Amino acid sequence: MEVLWMLPLLLVPVLFWTSSTFVFYFKKCFYVAYMMLLAMIAIPICILKCGGRDIENMRVIRFMVRHVKYILGLRFEVSGWEHLQNEGPYVVISNHQSSLDVLGLMEVLPDRCTTIAKKELLWAGTVGLVCWLGGIVFINRKKTSDAKSVMADTAKIMLRDKINLWVFPEGTRNQKGDILPFKKGAFHLAVQAQAPIIPIVFSSYSNFYLRKEKQFKSGTITLKILPKIETKGLTTDDVTSLCEQLHGLMRTSFLEISVQSPQSNGPSNH
């Protein structure tokens, strides 16, 4: 009987080394469960530290999350750190590939910086609550009028409280080997606040993470921080050209660093 109880424990390492599909689902489930556990631990710390919802809680969240990359077998190579050494407020924009982007975000997240997220995240258990405590701005993507109103209010708060904001202008996750056209909300926000935009580009995850093929290996992600683009003097009439300019810059960098990005690490059957 004891041997029978031991079989599942012996089976796990065997599957881990022989089945890439098993590894994919194991890592995905672990990632979600572990992030919820970390959020559960962070919630009382945030409440005790700041008394409730406060952007300073992002420091706690950043500290709690930064080690997760090692558990998943990931590492980051960051260039252009000097471009983040700016007085706020400013808007950070980056491409969006998967929920793993959170790890890269926390790797370089500046002080007094929070993000914009879809409203549905608010109901994601402990993760949703800790995001709310961190001052994350939630928008209803299905109601354009509501989203525009939130953006206008956020621009005022950015100026008043010297807050930096991180936005994913593609608006959805994308693993097609390119950058999707940008939605204009982030650029309207930057122009309304007359705040500079700092682009950050994540290299393609395709050398270690393929959702359709059910592969999740260890690997390296390159983050390239580009020089800021000023918006002082720009108006809503300039938003389209600004959006196209940033998309072109980021797409060029994405294709460049994705080609140069190191190959995945670890056994090939992962």
PDB file of C-alpha atoms in Angstrom:
ATOM      1  CA  MET A   1       0.000   0.000   0.000  1.00  0.00           C
ATOM      2  CA  GLU A   2       2.824   2.398   0.830  1.00  0.00           C
ATOM      3  CA  VAL A   3       4.295   1.800  -2.615  1.00  0.00           C
ATOM      4  CA  LEU A   4       0.959   2.719  -4.235  1.00  0.00           C
ATOM      5  CA  TRP A   5       0.891   6.006  -2.340  1.00  0.00           C
ATOM      6  CA  MET A   6       4.411   6.732  -3.551  1.00  0.00           C
ATOM      7  CA  LEU A   7       3.599   6.207  -7.242  1.00  0.00           C
ATOM      8  CA  PRO A   8       2.087   9.680  -7.877  1.00  0.00           C
ATOM      9  CA  LEU A   9       5.140  11.285  -6.263  1.00  0.00           C
ATOM     10  CA  LEU A  10       7.458   9.237  -8.453  1.00  0.00           C
ATOM     11  CA  LEU A  11       5.360   9.955 -11.546  1.00  0.00           C
ATOM     12  CA  VAL A  12       5.644  13.756 -11.258  1.00  0.00           C
ATOM     13  CA  PRO A  13       9.430  14.007 -11.901  1.00  0.00           C
ATOM     14  CA  VAL A  14       9.156  11.458 -14.709  1.00  0.00           C
ATOM     15  CA  LEU A  15       6.450  13.521 -16.440  1.00  0.00           C
ATOM     16  CA  PHE A  16       8.387  16.700 -15.766  1.00  0.00           C
ATOM     17  CA  TRP A  17      11.328  15.394 -17.789  1.00  0.00           C
ATOM     18  CA  THR A  18       9.402  13.576 -20.519  1.00  0.00           C
ATOM     19  CA  SER A  19       6.254  15.614 -21.217  1.00  0.00           C
ATOM     20  CA  SER A  20       6.405  19.251 -22.328  1.00  0.00           C
ATOM     21  CA  THR A  21       2.599  19.444 -22.028  1.00  0.00           C
ATOM     22  CA  PHE A  22       2.756  18.389 -18.377  1.00  0.00           C
ATOM     23  CA  VAL A  23       5.474  20.975 -17.711  1.00  0.00           C
ATOM     24  CA  PHE A  24       3.371  23.666 -19.401  1.00  0.00           C
ATOM     25  CA  TYR A  25       0.276  23.053 -17.265  1.00  0.00           C
ATOM     26  CA  PHE A  26       2.298  22.448 -14.108  1.00  0.00           C
ATOM     27  CA  LYS A  27       4.146  25.762 -14.434  1.00  0.00           C
ATOM     28  CA  LYS A  28       0.995  27.673 -15.409  1.00  0.00           C
ATOM     29  CA  CYS A  29      -0.999  26.303 -12.466  1.00  0.00           C
ATOM     30  CA  PHE A  30       1.895  26.849 -10.081  1.00  0.00           C
ATOM     31  CA  TYR A  31       2.345  30.426 -11.314  1.00  0.00           C
ATOM     32  CA  VAL A  32      -1.315  31.329 -10.773  1.00  0.00           C
ATOM     33  CA  ALA A  33      -1.555  29.606  -7.385  1.00  0.00           C
ATOM     34  CA  TYR A  34       1.737  31.038  -6.126  1.00  0.00           C
ATOM     35  CA  MET A  35       0.846  34.576  -7.202  1.00  0.00           C
ATOM     36  CA  MET A  36      -2.449  34.266  -5.314  1.00  0.00           C
ATOM     37  CA  LEU A  37      -0.546  33.055  -2.257  1.00  0.00           C
ATOM     38  CA  LEU A  38       1.911  35.953  -2.469  1.00  0.00           C
ATOM     39  CA  ALA A  39      -1.014  38.356  -2.824  1.00  0.00           C
ATOM     40  CA  MET A  40      -2.606  36.870   0.309  1.00  0.00           C
ATOM     41  CA  ILE A  41       0.607  37.541   2.237  1.00  0.00           C
ATOM     42  CA  ALA A  42       0.995  41.042   0.760  1.00  0.00           C
ATOM     43  CA  ILE A  43      -2.549  42.217   1.564  1.00  0.00           C
ATOM     44  CA  PRO A  44      -2.135  42.631   5.360  1.00  0.00           C
ATOM     45  CA  ILE A  45       1.347  44.118   4.855  1.00  0.00           C
ATOM     46  CA  CYS A  46      -0.069  46.741   2.479  1.00  0.00           C
ATOM     47  CA  ILE A  47      -2.896  47.582   4.870  1.00  0.00           C
ATOM     48  CA  LEU A  48      -0.528  47.913   7.828  1.00  0.00           C
ATOM     49  CA  LYS A  49       2.011  49.929   5.820  1.00  0.00           C
ATOM     50  CA  CYS A  50      -0.286  52.442   4.139  1.00  0.00           C
ATOM     51  CA  GLY A  51      -3.686  51.961   5.745  1.00  0.00           C
ATOM     52  CA  GLY A  52      -5.408  50.974   2.502  1.00  0.00           C
ATOM     53  CA  ARG A  53      -5.248  51.811  -1.201  1.00  0.00           C
ATOM     54  CA  ASP A  54      -1.996  53.655  -1.927  1.00  0.00           C
ATOM     55  CA  ILE A  55       0.486  53.635  -4.799  1.00  0.00           C
ATOM     56  CA  GLU A  56       3.303  53.148  -2.274  1.00  0.00           C
ATOM     57  CA  ASN A  57       1.997  49.600  -1.842  1.00  0.00           C
ATOM     58  CA  MET A  58       3.495  48.831  -5.261  1.00  0.00           C
ATOM     59  CA  ARG A  59       6.863  48.698  -3.466  1.00  0.00           C
ATOM     60  CA  VAL A  60       5.549  45.811  -1.363  1.00  0.00           C
ATOM     61  CA  ILE A  61       4.119  44.033  -4.405  1.00  0.00           C
ATOM     62  CA  ARG A  62       7.347  44.528  -6.347  1.00  0.00           C
ATOM     63  CA  PHE A  63       9.410  43.078  -3.487  1.00  0.00           C
ATOM     64  CA  MET A  64       7.102  40.078  -3.108  1.00  0.00           C
ATOM     65  CA  VAL A  65       7.048  39.177  -6.818  1.00  0.00           C
ATOM     66  CA  ARG A  66      10.642  39.692  -7.968  1.00  0.00           C
ATOM     67  CA  HIS A  67      11.881  36.219  -6.958  1.00  0.00           C
ATOM     68  CA  VAL A  68       9.185  34.338  -8.915  1.00  0.00           C
ATOM     69  CA  LYS A  69      11.244  34.454 -12.118  1.00  0.00           C
ATOM     70  CA  TYR A  70      13.861  32.176 -10.580  1.00  0.00           C
ATOM     71  CA  ILE A  71      11.300  29.523  -9.678  1.00  0.00           C
ATOM     72  CA  LEU A  72       9.999  29.472 -13.265  1.00  0.00           C
ATOM     73  CA  GLY A  73      13.518  29.314 -14.703  1.00  0.00           C
ATOM     74  CA  LEU A  74      13.405  32.797 -16.235  1.00  0.00           C
ATOM     75  CA  ARG A  75      15.866  35.658 -16.183  1.00  0.00           C
ATOM     76  CA  PHE A  76      15.876  39.186 -17.561  1.00  0.00           C
ATOM     77  CA  GLU A  77      18.501  41.164 -19.423  1.00  0.00           C
ATOM     78  CA  VAL A  78      17.713  44.874 -19.184  1.00  0.00           C
ATOM     79  CA  SER A  79      19.256  47.696 -21.221  1.00  0.00           C
ATOM     80  CA  GLY A  80      18.540  51.414 -21.135  1.00  0.00           C
ATOM     81  CA  TRP A  81      18.113  51.749 -17.353  1.00  0.00           C
ATOM     82  CA  GLU A  82      19.218  55.387 -17.612  1.00  0.00           C
ATOM     83  CA  HIS A  83      16.020  56.265 -19.496  1.00  0.00           C
ATOM     84  CA  LEU A  84      13.935  55.478 -16.404  1.00  0.00           C
ATOM     85  CA  GLN A  85      15.883  57.944 -14.269  1.00  0.00           C
ATOM     86  CA  ASN A  86      13.385  60.730 -14.896  1.00  0.00           C
ATOM     87  CA  GLU A  87      11.283  62.904 -12.630  1.00  0.00           C
ATOM     88  CA  GLY A  88       7.588  62.015 -12.893  1.00  0.00           C
ATOM     89  CA  PRO A  89       4.960  62.067 -13.950  1.00  0.00           C
ATOM     90  CA  TYR A  90       5.420  60.020 -17.113  1.00  0.00           C
ATOM     91  CA  VAL A  91       3.646  57.237 -18.980  1.00  0.00           C
ATOM     92  CA  VAL A  92       5.388  53.898 -19.575  1.00  0.00           C
ATOM     93  CA  ILE A  93       4.139  51.804 -22.491  1.00  0.00           C
ATOM     94  CA  SER A  94       5.135  48.236 -23.349  1.00  0.00           C
ATOM     95  CA  ASN A  95       4.060  45.328 -25.525  1.00  0.00           C
ATOM     96  CA  HIS A  96       1.872  42.625 -24.002  1.00  0.00           C
ATOM     97  CA  GLN A  97       2.399  38.882 -24.591  1.00  0.00           C
ATOM     98  CA  SER A  98       1.109  36.979 -21.559  1.00  0.00           C
ATOM     99  CA  SER A  99       0.554  37.110 -17.813  1.00  0.00           C
ATOM    100  CA  LEU A 100       4.325  36.582 -17.515  1.00  0.00           C
ATOM    101  CA  ASP A 101       4.686  40.269 -18.426  1.00  0.00           C
ATOM    102  CA  VAL A 102       3.988  40.965 -14.747  1.00  0.00           C
ATOM    103  CA  LEU A 103       7.429  39.563 -13.899  1.00  0.00           C
ATOM    104  CA  GLY A 104       9.161  41.899 -16.340  1.00  0.00           C
ATOM    105  CA  LEU A 105       7.072  44.813 -15.156  1.00  0.00           C
ATOM    106  CA  MET A 106       8.126  44.186 -11.550  1.00  0.00           C
ATOM    107  CA  GLU A 107      11.763  43.814 -12.661  1.00  0.00           C
ATOM    108  CA  VAL A 108      11.987  47.466 -13.761  1.00  0.00           C
ATOM    109  CA  LEU A 109       8.938  49.112 -12.139  1.00  0.00           C
ATOM    110  CA  PRO A 110       9.894  52.669 -11.101  1.00  0.00           C
ATOM    111  CA  ASP A 111       8.856  54.123  -7.744  1.00  0.00           C
ATOM    112  CA  ARG A 112       5.415  55.752  -7.634  1.00  0.00           C
ATOM    113  CA  CYS A 113       4.348  53.840 -10.720  1.00  0.00           C
ATOM    114  CA  THR A 114       1.173  51.810 -11.096  1.00  0.00           C
ATOM    115  CA  THR A 115      -0.620  50.292 -14.062  1.00  0.00           C
ATOM    116  CA  ILE A 116      -3.874  50.319 -15.986  1.00  0.00           C
ATOM    117  CA  ALA A 117      -5.685  46.975 -16.056  1.00  0.00           C
ATOM    118  CA  LYS A 118      -8.977  45.565 -17.276  1.00  0.00           C
ATOM    119  CA  LYS A 119     -11.776  45.749 -14.714  1.00  0.00           C
ATOM    120  CA  GLU A 120     -12.186  41.958 -14.653  1.00  0.00           C
ATOM    121  CA  LEU A 121      -8.854  41.648 -12.805  1.00  0.00           C
ATOM    122  CA  LEU A 122     -10.465  43.303  -9.792  1.00  0.00           C
ATOM    123  CA  TRP A 123     -12.458  40.097  -9.196  1.00  0.00           C
ATOM    124  CA  ALA A 124      -9.426  37.764  -9.397  1.00  0.00           C
ATOM    125  CA  GLY A 125      -9.446  36.854  -5.701  1.00  0.00           C
ATOM    126  CA  THR A 126      -6.459  37.923  -3.626  1.00  0.00           C
ATOM    127  CA  VAL A 127      -4.612  39.135  -6.750  1.00  0.00           C
ATOM    128  CA  GLY A 128      -7.456  41.541  -7.553  1.00  0.00           C
ATOM    129  CA  LEU A 129      -7.494  42.893  -4.006  1.00  0.00           C
ATOM    130  CA  VAL A 130      -3.751  43.464  -3.827  1.00  0.00           C
ATOM    131  CA  CYS A 131      -3.890  45.184  -7.237  1.00  0.00           C
ATOM    132  CA  TRP A 132      -6.556  47.523  -5.863  1.00  0.00           C
ATOM    133  CA  LEU A 133      -4.423  48.213  -2.788  1.00  0.00           C
ATOM    134  CA  GLY A 134      -1.507  49.049  -5.122  1.00  0.00           C
ATOM    135  CA  GLY A 135      -3.499  51.819  -6.761  1.00  0.00           C
ATOM    136  CA  ILE A 136      -3.938  50.039 -10.099  1.00  0.00           C
ATOM    137  CA  VAL A 137      -6.415  51.881 -12.323  1.00  0.00           C
ATOM    138  CA  PHE A 138      -9.203  49.613 -13.558  1.00  0.00           C
ATOM    139  CA  ILE A 139     -11.051  50.383 -16.783  1.00  0.00           C
ATOM    140  CA  ASN A 140     -14.054  48.850 -18.489  1.00  0.00           C
ATOM    141  CA  ARG A 141     -12.781  48.128 -21.991  1.00  0.00           C
ATOM    142  CA  LYS A 142     -16.307  47.299 -23.194  1.00  0.00           C
ATOM    143  CA  LYS A 143     -17.563  50.823 -22.480  1.00  0.00           C
ATOM    144  CA  THR A 144     -15.450  53.352 -24.381  1.00  0.00           C
ATOM    145  CA  SER A 145     -17.094  56.330 -22.668  1.00  0.00           C
ATOM    146  CA  ASP A 146     -16.244  54.948 -19.220  1.00  0.00           C
ATOM    147  CA  ALA A 147     -12.652  54.233 -20.254  1.00  0.00           C
ATOM    148  CA  LYS A 148     -12.199  57.774 -21.610  1.00  0.00           C
ATOM    149  CA  SER A 149     -13.618  59.254 -18.402  1.00  0.00           C
ATOM    150  CA  VAL A 150     -11.235  57.181 -16.266  1.00  0.00           C
ATOM    151  CA  MET A 151      -8.293  58.232 -18.447  1.00  0.00           C
ATOM    152  CA  ALA A 152      -9.202  61.923 -18.093  1.00  0.00           C
ATOM    153  CA  ASP A 153      -9.455  61.606 -14.318  1.00  0.00           C
ATOM    154  CA  THR A 154      -6.198  59.646 -14.204  1.00  0.00           C
ATOM    155  CA  ALA A 155      -4.365  62.409 -16.090  1.00  0.00           C
ATOM    156  CA  LYS A 156      -5.402  64.881 -13.380  1.00  0.00           C
ATOM    157  CA  ILE A 157      -4.300  62.508 -10.614  1.00  0.00           C
ATOM    158  CA  MET A 158      -0.939  61.949 -12.346  1.00  0.00           C
ATOM    159  CA  LEU A 159      -0.232  65.667 -12.306  1.00  0.00           C
ATOM    160  CA  ARG A 160      -1.532  66.254  -8.795  1.00  0.00           C
ATOM    161  CA  ASP A 161       0.252  63.329  -7.105  1.00  0.00           C
ATOM    162  CA  LYS A 162       3.297  62.994  -9.418  1.00  0.00           C
ATOM    163  CA  ILE A 163       2.337  59.428 -10.349  1.00  0.00           C
ATOM    164  CA  ASN A 164       3.795  57.402 -13.206  1.00  0.00           C
ATOM    165  CA  LEU A 165       1.522  55.053 -15.118  1.00  0.00           C
ATOM    166  CA  TRP A 166       2.328  51.822 -17.009  1.00  0.00           C
ATOM    167  CA  VAL A 167       0.037  50.981 -19.944  1.00  0.00           C
ATOM    168  CA  PHE A 168      -0.115  48.099 -22.438  1.00  0.00           C
ATOM    169  CA  PRO A 169      -1.369  49.945 -25.540  1.00  0.00           C
ATOM    170  CA  GLU A 170      -2.050  46.790 -27.569  1.00  0.00           C
ATOM    171  CA  GLY A 171      -4.999  46.274 -25.239  1.00  0.00           C
ATOM    172  CA  THR A 172      -4.760  42.470 -25.291  1.00  0.00           C
ATOM    173  CA  ARG A 173      -2.217  39.664 -25.061  1.00  0.00           C
ATOM    174  CA  ASN A 174      -0.430  38.903 -28.300  1.00  0.00           C
ATOM    175  CA  GLN A 175       1.951  36.070 -29.182  1.00  0.00           C
ATOM    176  CA  LYS A 176       1.945  36.390 -32.958  1.00  0.00           C
ATOM    177  CA  GLY A 177       5.600  37.358 -33.281  1.00  0.00           C
ATOM    178  CA  ASP A 178       4.866  41.036 -33.874  1.00  0.00           C
ATOM    179  CA  ILE A 179       3.298  44.034 -32.118  1.00  0.00           C
ATOM    180  CA  LEU A 180      -0.406  44.686 -32.654  1.00  0.00           C
ATOM    181  CA  PRO A 181      -1.689  48.161 -33.610  1.00  0.00           C
ATOM    182  CA  PHE A 182      -1.902  50.415 -30.558  1.00  0.00           C
ATOM    183  CA  LYS A 183      -5.090  51.712 -29.012  1.00  0.00           C
ATOM    184  CA  LYS A 184      -4.905  55.456 -28.401  1.00  0.00           C
ATOM    185  CA  GLY A 185      -5.874  55.664 -24.727  1.00  0.00           C
ATOM    186  CA  ALA A 186      -2.309  55.815 -23.398  1.00  0.00           C
ATOM    187  CA  PHE A 187      -1.410  58.577 -25.847  1.00  0.00           C
ATOM    188  CA  HIS A 188      -4.487  60.652 -25.012  1.00  0.00           C
ATOM    189  CA  LEU A 189      -3.513  60.237 -21.356  1.00  0.00           C
ATOM    190  CA  ALA A 190       0.067  61.407 -21.953  1.00  0.00           C
ATOM    191  CA  VAL A 191      -1.039  64.390 -24.046  1.00  0.00           C
ATOM    192  CA  GLN A 192      -3.681  65.446 -21.508  1.00  0.00           C
ATOM    193  CA  ALA A 193      -1.084  65.299 -18.724  1.00  0.00           C
ATOM    194  CA  GLN A 194       1.631  66.745 -21.019  1.00  0.00           C
ATOM    195  CA  ALA A 195       3.760  63.900 -19.662  1.00  0.00           C
ATOM    196  CA  PRO A 196       6.589  62.172 -21.558  1.00  0.00           C
ATOM    197  CA  ILE A 197       6.207  58.591 -22.762  1.00  0.00           C
ATOM    198  CA  ILE A 198       8.877  55.988 -21.999  1.00  0.00           C
ATOM    199  CA  PRO A 199       8.643  52.889 -24.241  1.00  0.00           C
ATOM    200  CA  ILE A 200       9.787  49.524 -22.868  1.00  0.00           C
ATOM    201  CA  VAL A 201      10.028  46.563 -25.225  1.00  0.00           C
ATOM    202  CA  PHE A 202       9.874  42.904 -24.164  1.00  0.00           C
ATOM    203  CA  SER A 203      11.547  40.436 -26.542  1.00  0.00           C
ATOM    204  CA  SER A 204       9.452  37.605 -27.966  1.00  0.00           C
ATOM    205  CA  TYR A 205       8.685  34.724 -25.590  1.00  0.00           C
ATOM    206  CA  SER A 206       8.562  32.256 -28.475  1.00  0.00           C
ATOM    207  CA  ASN A 207      11.982  30.762 -27.644  1.00  0.00           C
ATOM    208  CA  PHE A 208      10.652  29.393 -24.333  1.00  0.00           C
ATOM    209  CA  TYR A 209       6.863  29.926 -24.061  1.00  0.00           C
ATOM    210  CA  LEU A 210       4.377  28.743 -26.691  1.00  0.00           C
ATOM    211  CA  ARG A 211       0.772  28.640 -25.551  1.00  0.00           C
ATOM    212  CA  LYS A 212      -0.701  26.742 -28.509  1.00  0.00           C
ATOM    213  CA  GLU A 213       2.124  24.180 -28.580  1.00  0.00           C
ATOM    214  CA  LYS A 214       1.925  23.811 -24.772  1.00  0.00           C
ATOM    215  CA  GLN A 215       5.604  24.556 -24.169  1.00  0.00           C
ATOM    216  CA  PHE A 216       7.015  26.423 -21.171  1.00  0.00           C
ATOM    217  CA  LYS A 217      10.791  26.060 -20.886  1.00  0.00           C
ATOM    218  CA  SER A 218      13.320  28.115 -18.971  1.00  0.00           C
ATOM    219  CA  GLY A 219      14.641  31.107 -20.868  1.00  0.00           C
ATOM    220  CA  THR A 220      15.839  34.689 -21.037  1.00  0.00           C
ATOM    221  CA  ILE A 221      13.731  37.777 -21.712  1.00  0.00           C
ATOM    222  CA  THR A 222      15.366  40.932 -23.027  1.00  0.00           C
ATOM    223  CA  LEU A 223      13.888  44.245 -21.877  1.00  0.00           C
ATOM    224  CA  LYS A 224      14.923  47.338 -23.793  1.00  0.00           C
ATOM    225  CA  ILE A 225      14.060  50.728 -22.302  1.00  0.00           C
ATOM    226  CA  LEU A 226      13.958  53.364 -25.037  1.00  0.00           C
ATOM    227  CA  PRO A 227      14.522  57.128 -24.650  1.00  0.00           C
ATOM    228  CA  LYS A 228      11.500  59.159 -23.599  1.00  0.00           C
ATOM    229  CA  ILE A 229       9.280  60.917 -26.132  1.00  0.00           C
ATOM    230  CA  GLU A 230       8.086  64.353 -25.018  1.00  0.00           C
ATOM    231  CA  THR A 231       4.449  65.400 -25.385  1.00  0.00           C
ATOM    232  CA  LYS A 232       4.719  69.028 -24.253  1.00  0.00           C
ATOM    233  CA  GLY A 233       2.867  71.261 -26.664  1.00  0.00           C
ATOM    234  CA  LEU A 234       1.035  68.371 -28.311  1.00  0.00           C
ATOM    235  CA  THR A 235      -2.762  68.321 -28.583  1.00  0.00           C
ATOM    236  CA  THR A 236      -5.379  65.679 -29.324  1.00  0.00           C
ATOM    237  CA  ASP A 237      -4.767  66.354 -33.022  1.00  0.00           C
ATOM    238  CA  ASP A 238      -1.272  64.897 -32.586  1.00  0.00           C
ATOM    239  CA  VAL A 239      -2.353  61.672 -30.875  1.00  0.00           C
ATOM    240  CA  THR A 240      -2.587  59.581 -34.050  1.00  0.00           C
ATOM    241  CA  SER A 241       0.872  60.532 -35.308  1.00  0.00           C
ATOM    242  CA  LEU A 242       2.319  60.072 -31.791  1.00  0.00           C
ATOM    243  CA  CYS A 243       0.753  56.616 -31.594  1.00  0.00           C
ATOM    244  CA  GLU A 244       2.160  55.636 -34.996  1.00  0.00           C
ATOM    245  CA  GLN A 245       5.612  57.004 -34.111  1.00  0.00           C
ATOM    246  CA  LEU A 246       5.831  54.964 -30.892  1.00  0.00           C
ATOM    247  CA  HIS A 247       4.471  51.849 -32.569  1.00  0.00           C
ATOM    248  CA  GLY A 248       7.149  52.075 -35.261  1.00  0.00           C
ATOM    249  CA  LEU A 249       9.949  52.581 -32.740  1.00  0.00           C
ATOM    250  CA  MET A 250       8.818  49.730 -30.523  1.00  0.00           C
ATOM    251  CA  ARG A 251       8.170  47.326 -33.394  1.00  0.00           C
ATOM    252  CA  THR A 252      11.675  47.920 -34.765  1.00  0.00           C
ATOM    253  CA  SER A 253      13.201  47.263 -31.323  1.00  0.00           C
ATOM    254  CA  PHE A 254      10.988  44.217 -30.761  1.00  0.00           C
ATOM    255  CA  LEU A 255      12.084  42.556 -33.991  1.00  0.00           C
ATOM    256  CA  GLU A 256      15.725  43.430 -33.276  1.00  0.00           C
ATOM    257  CA  ILE A 257      15.939  42.114 -29.706  1.00  0.00           C
ATOM    258  CA  SER A 258      13.776  39.064 -30.452  1.00  0.00           C
ATOM    259  CA  VAL A 259      16.282  37.916 -33.083  1.00  0.00           C
ATOM    260  CA  GLN A 260      19.179  38.550 -30.691  1.00  0.00           C
ATOM    261  CA  SER A 261      17.443  37.046 -27.637  1.00  0.00           C
ATOM    262  CA  PRO A 262      19.303  34.029 -26.182  1.00  0.00           C
ATOM    263  CA  GLN A 263      17.869  30.567 -26.774  1.00  0.00           C
ATOM    264  CA  SER A 264      15.946  28.772 -24.056  1.00  0.00           C
ATOM    265  CA  ASN A 265      17.826  27.016 -21.294  1.00  0.00           C
ATOM    266  CA  GLY A 266      17.359  23.561 -19.863  1.00  0.00           C
ATOM    267  CA  PRO A 267      16.583  20.182 -21.406  1.00  0.00           C
ATOM    268  CA  SER A 268      15.184  20.342 -24.926  1.00  0.00           C
ATOM    269  CA  ASN A 269      12.210  18.123 -24.075  1.00  0.00           C
ATOM    270  CA  HIS A 270      10.889  20.871 -21.818  1.00  0.00           C
TER     271      HIS A 270
END
